[in-house]
XYZ file of C-alpha atoms in Angstrom:
769
model
C 0.000 0.000 0.000
C 1.508 3.299 -1.061
C 1.230 6.050 1.557
C 1.869 9.713 0.984
C 2.972 12.211 3.587
C -0.587 13.067 4.577
C -1.492 9.416 5.118
C 1.472 8.517 7.269
C 2.691 10.671 10.132
C 4.896 9.645 12.994
C 3.618 11.196 16.177
C 5.847 11.326 19.217
C 4.394 11.826 22.695
C 6.096 12.417 26.020
C 6.763 8.793 26.826
C 5.863 6.755 23.767
C 6.370 6.808 20.044
C 4.579 4.938 17.308
C 2.914 5.136 13.947
C -0.462 6.673 13.282
C -2.003 6.181 9.847
C -4.523 8.693 8.564
C -6.743 7.174 5.896
C -7.610 9.504 3.051
C -11.344 8.712 3.363
C -12.026 10.161 -0.071
C -11.520 13.703 1.215
C -9.276 16.199 -0.581
C -5.624 15.694 0.334
C -3.882 18.679 1.916
C -0.248 19.046 2.933
C -1.075 20.404 6.362
C 0.214 19.313 9.747
C -1.581 20.366 12.890
C -0.710 19.554 16.461
C -2.134 18.051 19.589
C -1.302 19.813 22.855
C 0.910 17.245 24.556
C 2.509 20.354 26.060
C 0.277 23.315 26.787
C 0.625 26.211 24.324
C 1.941 28.403 27.158
C 5.135 26.350 27.053
C 5.733 27.502 23.492
C 7.451 30.835 23.985
C 9.089 30.928 20.571
C 7.870 33.486 18.052
C 6.341 30.694 15.947
C 2.734 29.807 15.472
C 1.088 26.449 16.110
C -2.228 25.174 14.782
C -4.644 23.069 16.818
C -7.669 21.193 15.550
C -10.943 21.397 17.467
C -14.714 21.794 17.043
C -16.816 24.908 17.592
C -19.607 23.280 19.562
C -22.243 25.923 20.252
C -21.633 28.142 17.223
C -21.954 25.775 14.255
C -23.681 22.528 13.379
C -20.459 20.598 13.802
C -17.812 22.386 11.730
C -14.187 21.415 12.288
C -11.723 24.265 12.764
C -8.020 24.977 13.158
C -6.925 27.569 15.692
C -3.711 29.510 15.220
C -1.931 29.979 18.541
C 1.141 32.144 19.155
C 2.848 32.203 22.532
C -0.201 30.741 24.187
C -2.757 33.129 22.700
C -5.352 32.163 20.107
C -5.092 34.488 17.103
C -7.169 33.088 14.256
C -9.777 30.414 13.498
C -9.796 28.719 10.097
C -11.730 25.814 8.659
C -10.158 22.378 9.063
C -9.358 21.042 5.557
C -9.514 17.475 6.868
C -12.980 17.764 8.382
C -15.668 16.173 6.184
C -18.361 18.770 6.959
C -16.795 22.140 6.087
C -13.604 20.860 4.376
C -11.399 23.807 5.269
C -13.915 26.592 4.672
C -14.915 29.169 7.261
C -17.367 31.987 7.898
C -16.952 35.386 9.554
C -18.701 33.976 12.625
C -15.629 31.864 13.413
C -13.456 34.858 14.263
C -16.298 36.545 16.124
C -16.489 33.525 18.413
C -12.763 33.918 19.086
C -13.454 37.312 20.678
C -15.376 35.660 23.515
C -12.087 34.280 24.791
C -10.540 37.706 25.410
C -13.710 39.747 25.853
C -13.183 42.803 28.100
C -16.490 42.079 29.847
C -15.862 38.399 30.365
C -17.060 37.114 33.744
C -13.929 36.756 35.858
C -15.130 35.070 39.065
C -18.235 33.308 40.413
C -20.899 35.759 41.568
C -23.694 35.383 44.112
C -26.928 37.296 44.636
C -27.921 37.074 48.310
C -31.525 38.104 47.614
C -33.683 38.151 44.493
C -33.504 41.944 44.290
C -29.900 42.205 45.400
C -26.718 42.841 43.466
C -24.262 40.191 42.324
C -21.044 40.051 44.329
C -17.910 38.068 43.553
C -17.213 34.965 45.604
C -14.650 32.164 45.522
C -15.141 28.885 43.725
C -15.214 27.094 47.108
C -18.146 29.275 48.138
C -19.793 28.751 44.755
C -19.418 24.965 45.031
C -21.028 25.048 48.474
C -23.992 27.065 47.171
C -24.304 24.760 44.164
C -24.416 21.659 46.390
C -27.025 23.249 48.619
C -29.203 24.079 45.618
C -28.976 20.490 44.392
C -29.757 19.113 47.837
C -32.732 21.430 48.290
C -34.126 20.537 44.872
C -35.051 17.006 45.918
C -35.967 16.164 42.317
C -37.533 19.525 41.506
C -34.685 20.461 39.165
C -34.436 21.516 35.525
C -31.207 21.730 33.533
C -31.634 24.163 30.632
C -29.082 24.222 27.808
C -28.860 24.896 24.119
C -29.427 21.720 22.016
C -26.400 19.554 22.813
C -24.947 16.642 20.906
C -21.818 14.701 21.806
C -20.322 14.125 25.241
C -21.649 17.301 26.852
C -25.211 16.444 25.859
C -24.827 13.043 27.492
C -23.405 14.513 30.711
C -26.166 17.135 31.005
C -28.931 14.543 30.581
C -27.368 12.039 32.998
C -26.756 14.743 35.579
C -30.386 15.869 35.473
C -31.560 12.261 35.735
C -29.264 11.563 38.708
C -30.947 14.332 40.687
C -34.442 13.310 39.596
C -34.843 16.312 37.318
C -35.159 16.946 33.615
C -32.919 18.292 30.847
C -34.628 20.745 28.497
C -33.029 22.292 25.425
C -33.904 25.793 24.314
C -33.573 27.136 20.792
C -35.634 30.136 19.651
C -35.765 28.875 16.046
C -35.474 25.081 15.829
C -38.017 23.389 18.106
C -38.647 20.030 16.506
C -40.593 20.788 13.324
C -37.675 19.956 11.028
C -36.757 16.796 12.903
C -40.402 15.743 13.022
C -40.877 16.181 9.285
C -37.691 14.228 8.558
C -38.864 11.448 10.862
C -42.290 11.389 9.186
C -41.094 11.378 5.563
C -37.711 9.624 5.754
C -38.090 7.574 8.936
C -34.858 8.909 10.453
C -34.039 10.543 13.788
C -30.972 12.359 12.427
C -31.242 15.104 9.854
C -30.225 13.856 6.389
C -27.429 15.160 4.221
C -28.202 16.915 0.963
C -25.867 15.979 -1.865
C -25.840 19.450 -3.380
C -22.400 18.847 -4.895
C -23.731 16.220 -7.310
C -27.184 17.675 -7.927
C -28.145 19.352 -11.186
C -31.145 21.133 -9.655
C -31.658 22.331 -6.088
C -35.142 23.423 -5.016
C -35.135 24.929 -1.524
C -37.862 26.489 0.607
C -37.287 28.816 3.553
C -33.881 27.410 4.522
C -31.156 30.008 3.930
C -28.573 27.258 3.546
C -25.930 29.569 2.093
C -26.356 32.081 4.921
C -27.422 30.748 8.300
C -29.062 27.299 8.000
C -27.187 24.104 8.829
C -23.475 24.524 8.149
C -23.155 27.487 5.762
C -19.417 26.819 5.453
C -20.031 23.208 4.451
C -22.955 24.146 2.233
C -20.768 26.752 0.557
C -18.272 24.060 -0.428
C -21.084 22.009 -1.926
C -22.484 25.041 -3.708
C -19.116 25.697 -5.375
C -19.048 22.134 -6.661
C -22.707 22.404 -7.680
C -21.903 25.423 -9.888
C -18.904 23.842 -11.613
C -19.346 23.615 -15.360
C -22.594 25.618 -15.363
C -24.609 22.490 -14.690
C -26.224 23.580 -11.426
C -29.580 25.390 -11.353
C -30.883 26.786 -8.065
C -34.541 27.545 -7.334
C -35.262 29.092 -3.967
C -38.609 29.969 -2.371
C -38.655 32.491 0.471
C -40.695 35.671 1.083
C -37.569 37.820 1.426
C -34.247 37.911 -0.388
C -31.797 36.006 1.778
C -28.268 35.039 0.753
C -29.669 31.883 -0.853
C -32.399 33.851 -2.645
C -29.774 36.192 -4.064
C -27.769 33.243 -5.396
C -30.796 31.599 -7.026
C -31.400 31.327 -10.758
C -35.118 31.470 -10.024
C -36.474 33.148 -6.906
C -40.038 32.410 -5.808
C -41.492 34.590 -3.047
C -44.647 32.900 -1.735
C -47.052 34.299 0.829
C -45.651 33.216 4.218
C -47.070 29.869 5.299
C -47.974 28.652 1.786
C -44.673 26.883 1.065
C -46.289 23.438 1.351
C -49.036 24.454 -1.060
C -46.368 25.680 -3.494
C -44.470 22.387 -3.195
C -47.583 20.363 -4.005
C -48.451 22.739 -6.849
C -45.041 21.957 -8.328
C -45.744 18.256 -7.804
C -49.114 18.621 -9.559
C -47.406 20.022 -12.673
C -44.831 17.220 -12.668
C -47.486 14.529 -12.300
C -49.875 16.130 -14.778
C -47.194 16.372 -17.469
C -45.911 12.852 -16.709
C -42.362 14.032 -16.115
C -41.391 11.170 -13.770
C -41.449 7.385 -13.955
C -44.410 5.275 -12.869
C -42.307 3.857 -10.019
C -41.545 7.295 -8.662
C -45.168 8.340 -9.031
C -46.333 5.258 -7.134
C -43.857 5.932 -4.324
C -45.003 9.555 -4.131
C -48.679 8.570 -3.951
C -47.827 6.310 -1.029
C -46.078 9.103 0.891
C -48.925 11.577 0.214
C -52.094 9.570 0.967
C -54.430 12.547 0.434
C -53.184 13.004 -3.124
C -52.959 16.233 -5.100
C -56.636 17.105 -5.371
C -57.098 20.783 -4.628
C -53.662 21.768 -5.885
C -54.468 22.847 -9.407
C -52.050 25.339 -10.863
C -54.488 28.269 -10.910
C -55.583 27.695 -7.317
C -51.981 27.300 -6.120
C -50.932 30.512 -7.868
C -53.769 32.398 -6.195
C -53.033 30.933 -2.755
C -49.256 31.420 -2.860
C -48.925 34.640 -4.832
C -46.456 32.985 -7.217
C -47.263 33.207 -10.924
C -48.366 30.187 -12.947
C -45.402 30.617 -15.261
C -42.900 30.456 -12.460
C -44.525 27.440 -10.836
C -44.450 25.589 -14.160
C -40.865 26.636 -14.849
C -39.725 25.408 -11.429
C -41.588 22.119 -11.793
C -40.264 21.307 -15.247
C -36.679 22.138 -14.402
C -36.818 20.164 -11.175
C -38.158 17.070 -12.943
C -36.243 17.325 -16.224
C -32.771 18.193 -14.927
C -31.980 15.455 -12.471
C -30.464 14.532 -10.131
C -32.535 17.011 -8.152
C -32.928 17.599 -4.435
C -35.565 19.481 -2.409
C -34.636 21.169 0.878
C -36.989 22.699 3.426
C -36.452 24.530 6.711
C -36.186 27.955 8.314
C -39.245 30.136 7.864
C -41.064 27.465 5.817
C -41.430 25.385 8.991
C -42.141 28.329 11.293
C -45.914 28.369 10.829
C -48.948 26.739 12.361
C -48.797 24.299 9.425
C -44.993 24.019 9.530
C -44.988 20.225 9.769
C -47.165 19.968 6.662
C -45.045 22.495 4.773
C -41.786 20.649 5.382
C -43.377 17.248 4.805
C -44.735 18.337 1.419
C -41.357 19.804 0.464
C -39.414 16.672 1.396
C -41.955 14.487 -0.422
C -40.741 16.075 -3.678
C -37.555 14.038 -3.242
C -39.615 10.864 -3.439
C -41.311 12.099 -6.610
C -38.019 12.557 -8.488
C -36.267 9.483 -7.080
C -33.820 11.502 -4.977
C -34.052 9.508 -1.735
C -30.736 7.781 -0.915
C -29.506 8.664 -4.402
C -26.448 10.513 -5.644
C -27.297 14.191 -5.964
C -30.308 13.731 -3.698
C -31.006 13.346 0.004
C -29.146 10.704 2.018
C -29.824 9.384 5.513
C -27.225 9.753 8.246
C -26.314 6.871 10.569
C -26.628 7.058 14.332
C -23.881 7.860 16.794
C -20.620 5.936 16.622
C -20.405 6.234 20.428
C -22.671 4.432 22.870
C -25.042 6.700 24.808
C -23.701 9.806 23.052
C -26.469 11.757 21.239
C -26.023 12.402 17.513
C -29.094 14.611 17.173
C -30.548 17.511 19.125
C -33.202 20.176 18.801
C -34.946 22.612 21.096
C -37.962 21.626 23.168
C -41.236 22.823 21.737
C -42.785 26.131 22.766
C -45.751 24.165 24.074
C -43.417 22.176 26.347
C -41.823 25.418 27.524
C -45.203 26.943 28.346
C -45.952 23.919 30.537
C -42.510 24.054 32.179
C -42.723 27.765 32.945
C -46.138 27.228 34.511
C -44.416 24.859 36.953
C -41.818 27.527 37.731
C -44.483 30.135 38.408
C -46.364 27.706 40.644
C -43.242 27.210 42.782
C -42.919 23.544 41.844
C -39.305 23.820 40.647
C -36.641 24.490 43.272
C -33.475 24.736 41.167
C -32.868 25.698 37.543
C -29.405 25.384 35.979
C -28.963 27.370 32.760
C -26.142 27.118 30.263
C -25.840 28.770 26.806
C -29.582 29.418 26.675
C -30.494 33.091 27.003
C -34.139 32.360 27.654
C -34.994 35.901 28.772
C -33.887 37.258 25.396
C -35.141 34.323 23.311
C -38.663 33.895 24.716
C -41.637 36.001 23.556
C -43.177 38.451 26.020
C -46.291 36.293 26.142
C -44.713 33.650 28.428
C -43.641 36.152 31.120
C -40.260 34.464 31.509
C -38.961 37.059 33.994
C -41.856 36.406 36.338
C -41.317 32.654 36.070
C -37.625 32.926 36.963
C -38.537 35.102 39.939
C -40.470 32.179 41.454
C -37.528 29.730 41.279
C -35.537 29.805 44.567
C -32.230 28.794 42.995
C -31.297 29.927 39.493
C -27.728 29.011 38.500
C -26.394 30.393 35.219
C -23.189 29.537 33.373
C -21.647 31.775 30.723
C -18.688 33.772 29.465
C -20.333 37.218 29.235
C -23.201 38.496 31.375
C -26.488 38.137 29.474
C -30.137 39.058 30.039
C -30.944 35.787 31.824
C -28.177 36.313 34.385
C -30.062 39.353 35.667
C -32.416 36.796 37.244
C -29.755 34.312 38.416
C -28.854 33.770 42.064
C -25.492 32.205 41.224
C -23.473 33.101 38.120
C -20.534 30.856 37.207
C -17.872 31.757 34.607
C -17.737 29.078 31.910
C -14.843 28.114 29.682
C -15.247 28.749 25.968
C -14.966 25.992 23.380
C -11.288 26.950 23.014
C -10.600 25.992 26.638
C -12.734 22.906 27.198
C -12.825 19.219 26.293
C -15.660 17.614 24.397
C -16.890 15.765 21.345
C -19.373 16.889 18.748
C -21.347 14.879 16.231
C -22.256 17.095 13.252
C -25.912 17.418 12.336
C -26.534 16.971 9.552
C -23.524 14.763 8.994
C -21.973 13.955 5.623
C -23.779 10.614 5.224
C -21.440 8.570 7.419
C -20.356 8.504 11.046
C -18.318 11.478 12.249
C -17.069 12.297 15.741
C -15.485 15.733 16.039
C -13.083 16.356 18.897
C -12.935 19.481 21.023
C -9.764 20.140 23.006
C -8.244 23.044 24.942
C -6.035 25.020 22.575
C -5.081 27.574 25.222
C -4.701 27.410 28.964
C -5.945 29.931 31.538
C -5.955 33.320 29.840
C -3.778 36.049 31.333
C -4.921 39.669 31.090
C -3.051 41.994 28.745
C -1.352 43.810 31.638
C -0.425 40.407 33.159
C -2.136 41.364 36.403
C -4.100 38.136 36.586
C -6.504 35.814 34.838
C -9.086 37.218 32.448
C -11.467 34.608 33.771
C -11.149 31.885 36.387
C -13.600 29.837 34.369
C -14.435 26.148 34.541
C -16.040 23.879 31.984
C -19.777 23.276 32.313
C -19.323 19.533 31.907
C -16.506 19.361 34.453
C -18.558 21.341 36.979
C -21.505 18.967 36.630
C -19.255 15.927 36.901
C -17.682 17.333 40.087
C -21.204 17.510 41.566
C -22.197 14.042 40.337
C -21.907 10.616 41.923
C -19.102 9.723 39.504
C -21.018 6.902 37.860
C -20.770 8.482 34.401
C -17.308 10.018 34.609
C -15.087 12.315 36.624
C -13.808 14.723 33.963
C -14.609 15.736 30.406
C -11.053 14.972 29.341
C -11.413 11.444 30.666
C -14.746 10.943 28.919
C -13.341 12.199 25.601
C -10.363 9.876 25.828
C -12.615 6.968 26.811
C -14.691 7.661 23.701
C -11.584 7.726 21.528
C -10.520 4.441 23.096
C -13.885 2.946 22.101
C -13.377 4.172 18.530
C -9.867 2.685 18.478
C -11.271 -0.685 19.467
C -13.465 -0.754 16.345
C -10.372 -0.969 14.142
C -12.037 1.139 11.478
C -12.276 4.731 10.360
C -9.940 7.534 9.466
C -7.281 6.942 12.116
C -5.296 3.754 12.734
C -2.689 3.381 15.467
C -0.805 0.729 17.367
C -2.008 1.944 20.770
C -4.964 3.759 22.282
C -2.853 6.747 23.327
C -1.454 7.181 19.838
C -4.932 6.820 18.363
C -6.244 9.520 20.698
C -3.374 11.811 19.828
C -3.948 11.223 16.120
C -7.692 11.904 16.365
C -7.037 15.122 18.299
C -4.462 16.152 15.739
C -6.867 15.615 12.878
C -9.870 17.132 14.634
C -11.881 13.950 14.912
C -12.625 10.523 13.507
C -14.896 9.452 10.670
C -15.728 6.241 8.899
C -16.825 6.563 5.278
C -17.813 2.893 5.164
C -20.774 3.520 7.460
C -24.123 4.746 6.241
C -27.880 4.451 6.593
C -30.964 4.026 4.444
C -34.156 6.015 4.634
C -37.429 4.356 5.606
C -39.925 6.398 3.629
C -43.147 7.109 5.503
C -45.978 9.581 4.994
C -46.525 13.334 5.043
C -48.480 14.544 8.039
C -51.434 16.367 6.490
C -53.419 17.061 9.669
C -52.943 20.829 9.351
C -52.529 22.092 5.781
C -53.562 25.736 6.073
C -51.518 28.398 7.822
C -52.971 30.456 10.634
C -51.723 33.867 11.657
C -52.047 36.068 14.704
C -54.654 38.809 14.648
C -53.087 42.268 14.481
C -56.451 44.041 14.641
C -55.996 45.022 18.284
C -52.339 46.032 17.852
C -53.208 49.674 17.288
C -52.957 51.921 14.268
C -50.717 51.378 11.274
C -50.454 49.200 8.180
C -50.675 45.427 8.562
C -47.720 43.219 7.506
C -46.577 39.642 7.843
C -43.594 39.721 10.206
C -40.783 37.433 9.026
C -37.860 37.433 11.481
C -34.610 36.015 10.151
C -31.417 34.766 11.748
C -28.642 37.350 11.479
C -25.712 36.353 9.289
C -23.275 37.702 11.890
C -25.059 37.613 15.262
C -27.010 34.399 14.712
C -30.001 34.362 17.043
C -28.069 36.679 19.370
C -25.451 34.358 20.822
C -22.615 36.349 19.183
C -24.071 39.812 19.836
C -21.509 40.516 22.560
C -18.591 40.464 20.098
C -17.641 43.633 18.176
C -16.607 41.754 15.035
C -20.066 40.222 14.791
C -21.676 43.614 15.392
C -19.661 45.327 12.661
C -19.925 42.576 10.044
C -22.240 43.948 7.326
C -25.350 42.036 6.422
C -24.839 40.475 2.958
C -28.102 41.892 1.587
C -28.535 45.305 3.238
C -24.871 45.838 4.291
C -26.285 47.161 7.599
C -24.586 46.578 10.947
C -24.662 47.658 14.612
C -28.457 48.063 14.508
C -31.884 46.560 13.934
C -33.397 47.381 10.577
C -36.668 46.473 8.913
C -36.701 45.314 5.297
C -39.755 46.673 3.492
C -40.672 46.506 -0.163
C -39.567 49.630 -2.070
C -42.870 50.292 -3.813
C -44.856 49.680 -0.649
C -42.561 52.040 1.249
C -43.163 54.735 -1.375
C -46.919 54.283 -1.023
C -46.646 54.703 2.742
C -44.192 57.593 2.574
C -41.467 55.588 4.302
C -37.849 56.510 3.595
C -34.620 54.753 4.513
C -33.744 55.457 8.135
C -37.275 56.271 9.238
C -37.816 54.880 12.722
C -40.691 52.424 12.451
C -42.940 51.307 15.271
C -43.689 47.609 14.825
C -46.497 46.335 17.038
C -48.006 42.935 17.641
C -50.490 41.950 20.317
C -47.440 40.909 22.405
C -45.520 44.171 22.345
C -43.778 46.858 20.343
C -40.257 47.433 19.027
C -38.525 50.069 16.921
C -36.475 49.420 13.785
C -34.884 51.520 11.053
C -36.599 51.315 7.669
C -34.614 49.733 4.857
C -36.694 49.784 1.639
C -35.513 47.496 -1.148
C -37.129 45.396 -3.907
C -36.139 41.976 -2.587
C -39.115 41.328 -0.329
C -42.817 40.750 -0.800
C -45.001 43.881 -0.459
C -47.010 42.318 2.378
C -43.946 41.256 4.400
C -41.614 43.090 6.749
C -38.351 41.311 7.561
C -36.392 41.987 10.764
C -33.134 40.312 11.826
C -32.796 38.511 15.149
C -29.873 39.057 17.484
C -30.128 42.567 18.916
C -32.098 44.134 21.766
C -30.048 42.882 24.722
C -30.294 44.706 28.029
C -27.140 42.883 29.111
C -24.574 41.257 26.867
C -21.389 43.232 27.277
C -20.548 46.781 26.231
C -20.896 46.154 22.486
C -24.466 44.811 22.588
C -26.066 46.356 25.648
C -29.223 48.338 24.784
C -28.431 48.193 21.067
C -31.259 47.721 18.591
C -34.473 45.812 19.262
C -35.365 42.227 20.045
C -37.813 41.002 17.423
C -38.285 37.702 19.287
C -39.971 39.548 22.160
C -43.038 40.592 20.124
C -43.795 37.200 18.587
C -47.285 35.940 19.313
C -47.743 32.482 20.817
C -48.955 30.776 17.632
C -47.735 27.161 17.467
C -47.197 24.399 14.931
C -50.290 22.246 15.214
C -48.395 18.940 15.282
C -45.258 19.573 17.361
C -46.246 22.558 19.466
C -43.184 24.476 18.258
C -43.345 28.265 18.164
C -44.645 29.434 14.788
C -42.207 32.344 14.737
C -43.125 33.453 11.204
C -46.909 33.517 11.869
C -47.100 36.873 13.639
C -48.861 39.791 11.983
C -47.947 43.312 12.998
C -49.004 46.912 12.525
C -46.304 49.258 11.210
C -46.191 53.049 11.301
C -43.589 55.802 11.307
C -42.464 57.143 14.666
C -41.718 60.587 13.241
C -37.952 60.313 13.607
C -35.171 59.409 11.223
C -31.766 57.847 11.980
C -29.113 57.079 9.409
C -28.855 53.343 8.867
C -25.258 52.277 9.651
C -24.345 50.376 6.493
C -21.557 49.963 3.973
C -23.761 50.373 0.918
C -23.896 53.827 -0.646
C -27.009 55.815 -1.491
C -26.062 56.992 -4.978
C -29.033 56.535 -7.285
C -28.242 54.623 -10.465
C -29.092 56.552 -13.649
C -28.929 55.351 -17.255
C -26.192 56.821 -19.434
C -26.978 57.551 -23.081
C -26.267 55.981 -25.384
C -26.639 52.917 -23.174
C -25.663 49.517 -24.546
C -26.621 46.606 -22.269
C -24.266 43.675 -21.814
C -25.161 40.959 -24.290
C -25.250 37.492 -22.730
C -24.514 34.829 -25.345
C -25.350 31.218 -24.581
C -23.638 28.053 -25.741
C -23.924 27.551 -29.550
C -25.770 30.870 -29.785
C -24.988 33.679 -32.210
C -24.974 37.328 -31.227
C -28.093 37.825 -33.339
C -29.842 34.943 -31.541
C -28.862 36.404 -28.181
C -30.176 39.812 -29.203
C -33.491 38.255 -30.181
C -33.664 36.278 -26.923
C -33.138 39.523 -24.993
C -31.160 37.862 -22.188
C -30.577 41.108 -20.330
C -34.236 41.035 -19.331
C -33.393 38.218 -16.923
C -32.282 40.386 -14.024
C -35.320 42.611 -14.305
C -37.624 39.621 -14.227
C -35.731 38.130 -11.296
C -36.237 41.182 -9.104
C -39.385 42.830 -10.361
C -41.411 39.677 -10.804
C -40.096 37.847 -7.748
C -43.549 37.044 -6.425
C -45.306 36.421 -9.689
C -45.984 39.946 -10.929
C -44.322 43.302 -11.528
C -46.432 44.875 -8.813
C -44.357 42.982 -6.238
C -41.233 45.054 -6.579
């Protein structure tokens, strides 16, 4: 067997030496050597840099990264070229996450509030441990551990810890609350989210999911998109009421009325079936997955219900069926309605219609976890479950709540009265790096290590179609302040703190659990790393950033679309006061996410890809509609729902439906460090408690609002200029010439009309500019 340099590396540890073989695994070969911290980075005082492989945990869906460290300080985060999810690519959010490590407002010591209305005062870790133990003892089973959705080792520890004390572990996510996972389970019969083989597809049809911007792994999806566009074979159709990054990249943009994405998907299916564009076998399989059939989804009716023109529906359907392999993707705002489960089910059923299930260029199932009792999938608990839980808090039935990486005060709508609920819990313990809104209601605040300082494993979701275990390791030690006066933060890992309070039956340290997991992987004798001993295997896996086995896989078990709730319902804005009624469509910020990176200045200053705005909350409104209402850029708008009111700066542009107003998530923190405090508005706070009928998840795109000018104007902080484009005479448009096409033919075809049609007719008619 011939091995190149990348496939054979000799790794030498402190006491042992041996060979570690890295299998190529079909991934691109790179001449890159990274390290594993046998010695802590602080011991490296030379003026040379070192690179360490790790995973980003809370800030991506499982991306692998390399961290550049010089003299013990992390300087830069890049994508790991070995990692099968993002394959060396990165996003601006990576470097923003780095700023949490050295944040000037990072929590330095444990803090205690002696009374609910008192101030937080610094205490020692010994005192904090004593308080923590008392809170656990007093709980007597009335305990809730609240975290962000956790996969990997930390997810296992959190769940086992809650169970040990007779409590429960609840995950909070303001956006993903089970609709996507439920639809995947219903249609494909899988607990893990599938992988979408965009790289090998000829047509991608996506609904709601901004997969090039914020959905899934944008870095990994970006790699696939580049391969998809090679040779001009790829054609992208995207359906979303506003122009996201994915909408802007689309060859055909469809902008349906919010909540009608499932109707649009079945209208496309009706055209395909009616014109007999698929095989009888595919049609039979589709009829089985959609027991109610396509009656009621005639093209005229669908066009009227969705606001998308007949011509565009037919064009999308024919291209999707004729230019295979094709894949349909659904998520984001398409699932954020009272009929979200139906919408996503109908969208994913299109894969069955074109034979894309478990096919190259289609949608492929992901296998379960390679590690016993380690979760490979996670999503937030439903809004309905949270309403029930908070009722228990308000009733005084929960003694202790432990919160980690879940800013529930910022992420919950006003309707649930989260502040009141926290006030009725005797012991609220919050972990974090920077003080957030939820910590204002915590009795004990504990500084937590960042992902750059802690041990862990992460299982990407969605994975690449085979088993992957990403490793997370400390790349720096305790961080010294710039003036060398002391530690920036005397932080501890969340997992290690829980294990120190446990009975020891499921581990004593996160480092030990990670190495035990790597030992289990070594015993399989398979995968991307081979070594003569467990210690060498562990070192090799840490050096590479994880372990993966391309020989593993899974098959879908096609089921049925849940059609119990087909029509979307919306909140009633009639009692929200004066103003013009709009559909409110919140969207995840490309830089701040749902707000978890708002404390970092790099995230705040990163311009939005569509508006180029930053450092603020703006409201996207259709240009023509803004003109009709006398709204100019920078006008302060009052946006009211029946749950509250926020302000946002008007940003008129043509890339949004005239009946929709789009507002980014992420701002509006009362506490989140000096860069985010009292900046912008929190759109999540005014969402009305509409829920998906099947899962009980928050229907966060089903709120209707009233909008009016506040009578003030503030310049929108953005990078884009305001110079109006004017035609220059004589103007000669660029002539786009296709393959085997003459200049005369191109002139007749009038290709330059394409861009006008793309923008001005985005929703099916020129009046939707």
